[in-house]
XYZ file of C-alpha atoms in Angstrom:
297
model
C 50.513 -69.186 215.038
C 53.366 -67.567 213.067
C 56.210 -66.518 215.431
C 56.866 -62.757 215.153
C 60.350 -61.766 214.086
C 62.114 -60.285 217.124
C 63.567 -57.328 215.024
C 60.266 -56.263 213.471
C 59.000 -54.044 216.425
C 62.288 -52.221 216.879
C 62.471 -51.592 213.078
C 59.015 -50.138 213.111
C 59.972 -47.853 216.022
C 63.020 -46.678 214.327
C 61.171 -45.967 211.040
C 58.540 -43.986 212.881
C 61.093 -41.987 214.809
C 63.067 -41.022 211.605
C 60.067 -40.173 209.451
C 60.174 -36.575 208.369
C 57.455 -34.380 209.842
C 55.971 -31.558 207.909
C 56.662 -28.078 209.583
C 53.514 -26.569 211.149
C 51.748 -24.206 208.716
C 51.900 -20.615 209.738
C 48.579 -18.940 209.586
C 48.433 -15.721 207.479
C 48.460 -12.277 209.099
C 46.625 -10.920 206.109
C 44.209 -12.752 203.790
C 42.600 -11.031 200.840
C 40.155 -13.364 199.027
C 38.505 -12.344 195.650
C 38.110 -8.709 196.866
C 35.996 -6.569 194.580
C 35.535 -2.835 194.860
C 32.547 -0.933 193.443
C 32.041 2.703 192.671
C 28.464 3.515 193.796
C 28.553 6.956 192.006
C 29.523 5.396 188.592
C 27.530 2.180 189.155
C 30.573 0.135 188.202
C 33.082 -2.393 189.536
C 36.586 -0.913 189.598
C 38.635 -3.868 191.226
C 37.815 -7.198 189.995
C 38.611 -9.974 192.520
C 42.092 -9.683 194.042
C 43.440 -12.520 196.152
C 46.653 -13.014 198.124
C 47.925 -14.127 201.617
C 50.651 -12.832 203.655
C 52.488 -14.744 206.494
C 54.959 -13.184 209.006
C 58.121 -11.909 207.429
C 56.870 -12.176 203.900
C 56.396 -9.456 201.299
C 53.937 -9.196 198.484
C 54.365 -6.555 195.690
C 51.402 -4.970 193.721
C 52.522 -3.387 190.592
C 50.727 -1.571 187.724
C 50.074 1.691 186.028
C 48.210 4.611 187.568
C 44.522 3.765 187.846
C 45.119 -0.033 187.696
C 43.406 -0.392 191.125
C 46.431 -0.861 193.355
C 45.699 1.863 195.920
C 41.935 1.049 195.958
C 42.742 -2.482 196.855
C 45.059 -1.343 199.669
C 42.514 1.126 200.972
C 39.996 -1.645 200.958
C 42.311 -3.772 203.110
C 42.780 -0.766 205.517
C 39.052 0.018 205.671
C 39.550 3.526 204.335
C 38.002 3.543 200.827
C 37.106 7.021 199.511
C 33.496 8.141 199.624
C 31.225 6.336 197.090
C 33.538 3.244 196.980
C 32.704 0.064 198.768
C 33.841 -3.609 198.971
C 31.105 -5.405 196.900
C 32.610 -8.872 197.138
C 35.157 -11.180 198.680
C 36.721 -10.817 202.145
C 39.624 -9.433 204.005
C 40.965 -11.027 207.221
C 43.582 -9.315 209.372
C 45.120 -11.618 211.967
C 42.243 -13.915 211.591
C 39.504 -11.251 211.965
C 37.015 -10.760 209.185
C 37.072 -6.930 208.634
C 33.393 -7.039 207.594
C 32.558 -7.604 211.276
C 34.634 -4.676 212.502
C 32.875 -1.567 214.199
C 34.414 1.905 213.527
C 35.964 1.860 217.139
C 37.411 -1.689 216.471
C 38.887 -0.421 213.200
C 40.568 2.371 215.051
C 42.097 -0.043 217.501
C 43.395 -2.208 214.642
C 44.939 0.377 212.456
C 48.415 1.181 213.758
C 48.426 -1.615 216.177
C 47.919 -4.590 213.843
C 48.076 -3.165 210.338
C 49.620 0.092 209.436
C 50.502 2.065 206.211
C 53.007 4.523 204.750
C 51.938 6.641 201.791
C 53.675 8.534 198.986
C 53.646 12.154 200.351
C 54.753 11.984 204.078
C 54.327 15.729 204.532
C 50.529 15.342 203.890
C 50.401 12.805 206.842
C 52.453 14.854 209.355
C 51.116 17.913 211.196
C 53.306 20.884 210.179
C 52.745 22.733 213.360
C 53.873 19.933 215.764
C 57.404 18.631 216.173
C 57.890 15.358 214.370
C 59.110 13.421 217.552
C 56.060 14.612 219.495
C 53.824 13.119 216.634
C 55.640 9.739 217.034
C 55.380 9.869 220.864
C 51.656 10.608 220.542
C 51.022 7.399 218.627
C 52.954 5.409 221.288
C 50.857 7.067 224.060
C 47.471 6.397 222.330
C 48.306 2.849 220.925
C 50.524 1.385 223.637
C 49.608 3.399 226.765
C 53.081 4.632 227.480
C 53.566 7.689 229.829
C 54.878 10.930 228.386
C 58.541 10.391 229.263
C 58.509 6.837 228.270
C 56.959 7.675 224.970
C 59.594 10.325 224.267
C 62.348 7.832 224.994
C 60.801 5.230 222.758
C 60.265 7.720 219.996
C 63.846 8.564 219.933
C 64.770 4.906 219.846
C 62.387 4.488 216.871
C 63.948 7.537 215.005
C 67.298 5.850 215.486
C 66.028 2.559 214.315
C 64.962 4.128 210.975
C 68.507 5.320 210.567
C 68.082 8.969 211.241
C 71.327 10.707 212.250
C 71.117 12.435 215.607
C 67.616 11.224 216.344
C 67.403 13.431 219.580
C 67.773 16.546 217.341
C 65.299 15.264 214.780
C 62.800 14.757 217.581
C 62.625 18.370 218.125
C 62.375 19.505 214.537
C 59.320 20.408 212.510
C 58.379 18.649 209.160
C 59.405 21.604 207.071
C 62.960 21.292 208.444
C 63.457 17.762 207.142
C 64.211 16.501 203.607
C 61.724 14.048 201.751
C 63.821 11.145 202.752
C 63.941 12.008 206.397
C 60.151 12.631 206.421
C 59.585 9.227 204.975
C 61.711 7.637 207.730
C 59.844 9.585 210.305
C 56.505 8.331 208.758
C 57.906 4.771 208.919
C 58.817 5.168 212.589
C 55.375 6.385 213.227
C 53.851 3.541 211.367
C 55.753 0.788 213.226
C 55.594 2.499 216.582
C 52.963 0.211 217.923
C 54.429 -2.922 216.590
C 52.012 -3.764 213.743
C 52.121 -7.191 212.113
C 51.292 -5.903 208.584
C 52.735 -2.664 206.899
C 51.393 -1.472 203.569
C 53.897 0.791 201.630
C 51.891 2.388 199.027
C 54.285 4.196 196.562
C 56.340 5.037 199.675
C 59.529 5.676 197.613
C 58.229 7.210 194.439
C 59.009 10.895 195.148
C 62.610 10.101 196.462
C 65.770 10.072 194.343
C 67.330 6.711 193.568
C 69.829 6.646 196.378
C 67.354 7.504 199.086
C 64.784 5.145 197.618
C 67.380 2.264 197.929
C 67.936 3.273 201.546
C 64.279 3.266 202.400
C 63.774 -0.189 200.719
C 66.729 -1.548 202.689
C 65.231 -0.219 205.779
C 61.799 -1.939 205.141
C 63.609 -5.160 204.309
C 65.570 -4.910 207.597
C 62.424 -4.330 209.610
C 60.838 -7.445 207.944
C 63.814 -9.608 208.710
C 64.341 -8.440 212.306
C 60.681 -8.341 213.593
C 58.790 -10.546 211.197
C 56.826 -7.662 209.874
C 54.663 -8.653 206.766
C 54.930 -6.134 203.855
C 52.617 -5.145 201.028
C 54.729 -2.953 198.632
C 52.663 -1.025 196.128
C 54.551 0.466 193.226
C 54.541 1.301 189.500
C 58.235 0.232 189.476
C 59.074 -3.439 189.088
C 62.694 -2.779 190.370
C 61.284 -1.679 193.722
C 59.222 -4.909 193.980
C 62.195 -7.103 192.763
C 64.209 -5.692 195.565
C 62.104 -6.646 198.477
C 59.236 -8.872 197.612
C 58.645 -12.696 197.423
C 55.444 -12.485 195.428
C 54.066 -10.114 192.909
C 50.618 -9.213 191.605
C 50.474 -7.385 188.238
C 47.321 -5.248 187.906
C 45.788 -3.644 184.942
C 42.363 -1.904 184.698
C 41.376 -3.322 188.124
C 42.219 -6.851 187.255
C 45.131 -9.086 188.303
C 46.641 -10.172 185.028
C 49.594 -12.171 186.436
C 50.589 -13.359 189.871
C 53.330 -15.602 191.234
C 56.925 -15.644 192.843
C 58.887 -12.556 191.992
C 61.664 -14.418 190.163
C 59.169 -16.463 188.014
C 57.145 -13.402 186.998
C 60.251 -11.362 186.275
C 62.176 -13.978 184.336
C 59.123 -15.823 182.647
C 56.312 -13.200 182.257
C 53.303 -14.781 180.608
C 50.983 -11.857 180.050
C 51.719 -9.295 177.347
C 51.374 -6.462 179.821
C 53.892 -8.029 182.357
C 56.261 -8.493 179.307
C 55.798 -4.874 178.368
C 56.493 -3.730 181.994
C 59.713 -5.898 182.205
C 60.848 -4.586 178.886
C 60.250 -0.942 179.882
C 61.976 -1.168 183.259
C 65.019 -3.101 182.348
C 66.646 0.111 181.256
C 65.853 1.768 184.491
C 67.595 -0.631 186.825
C 65.510 -3.850 186.764
C 68.330 -5.614 185.007
C 70.324 -5.555 188.395
C 67.758 -8.014 189.676
C 67.591 -10.369 186.650
C 69.926 -13.314 186.772
C 70.936 -14.022 183.106
C 71.382 -17.734 184.069
C 67.806 -18.123 185.381
C 66.449 -15.975 182.625
C 67.782 -18.317 179.930
C 66.724 -21.460 181.771
């Protein structure tokens, strides 16, 4: 019988103890797999197989011209497709739940509490006859069960969190008394009131001037970093996506023509349409996000 080396067992123990372990995989909060959207009235498919995943704290951008299928894809994710449109293939999972299994009442519970959205024209989503603070407070009461006084206090906190000056004053104002940028901040406060895990920003900064747009994007980025909020940023503007996103999908005529990490797609675009978008947007501010060193590598 061959004697065992006295040092072999400790060596194995040390090797095991120092072996690197892979970090646990974080499950996605939103998983979109080969989603297709059809128009029943026109008997045609208008979105042709969109796929992406979002984990907490990450941001995915969806860019493309008007009519490319960006908004229809987002509405499919939210379960609010316009009449005559329907998901004809693929699947959407929100926090592990297949949305195809959701009843209307379960969808109502999910929206706002787990997934929420901010759209382009905030005035269209706020009641002009109700003070803006009361609208934020109402979401808190319905979605989180807070009492009236608690909801008011929390609503003021949320208005402060979205960087509105004098939030107590803003609480008592009507939508027509606020600027476009202020209204968008109110809408963001409303969208995140119930602590959703995913926020879809669909052209949320399009109607704003450049300075206010940058402030809103900084705000979304701050919310992402502080709370682990996952973002879907929909825009026709590559500079917007470059500022806040980790991954980008380029859509054209309902199809994803290019997809990948933002720095890779912006610096080394492969599809002619992506190259055209980059060339067009460089003169409008995209050059600020393009590292010349990386671009030439």
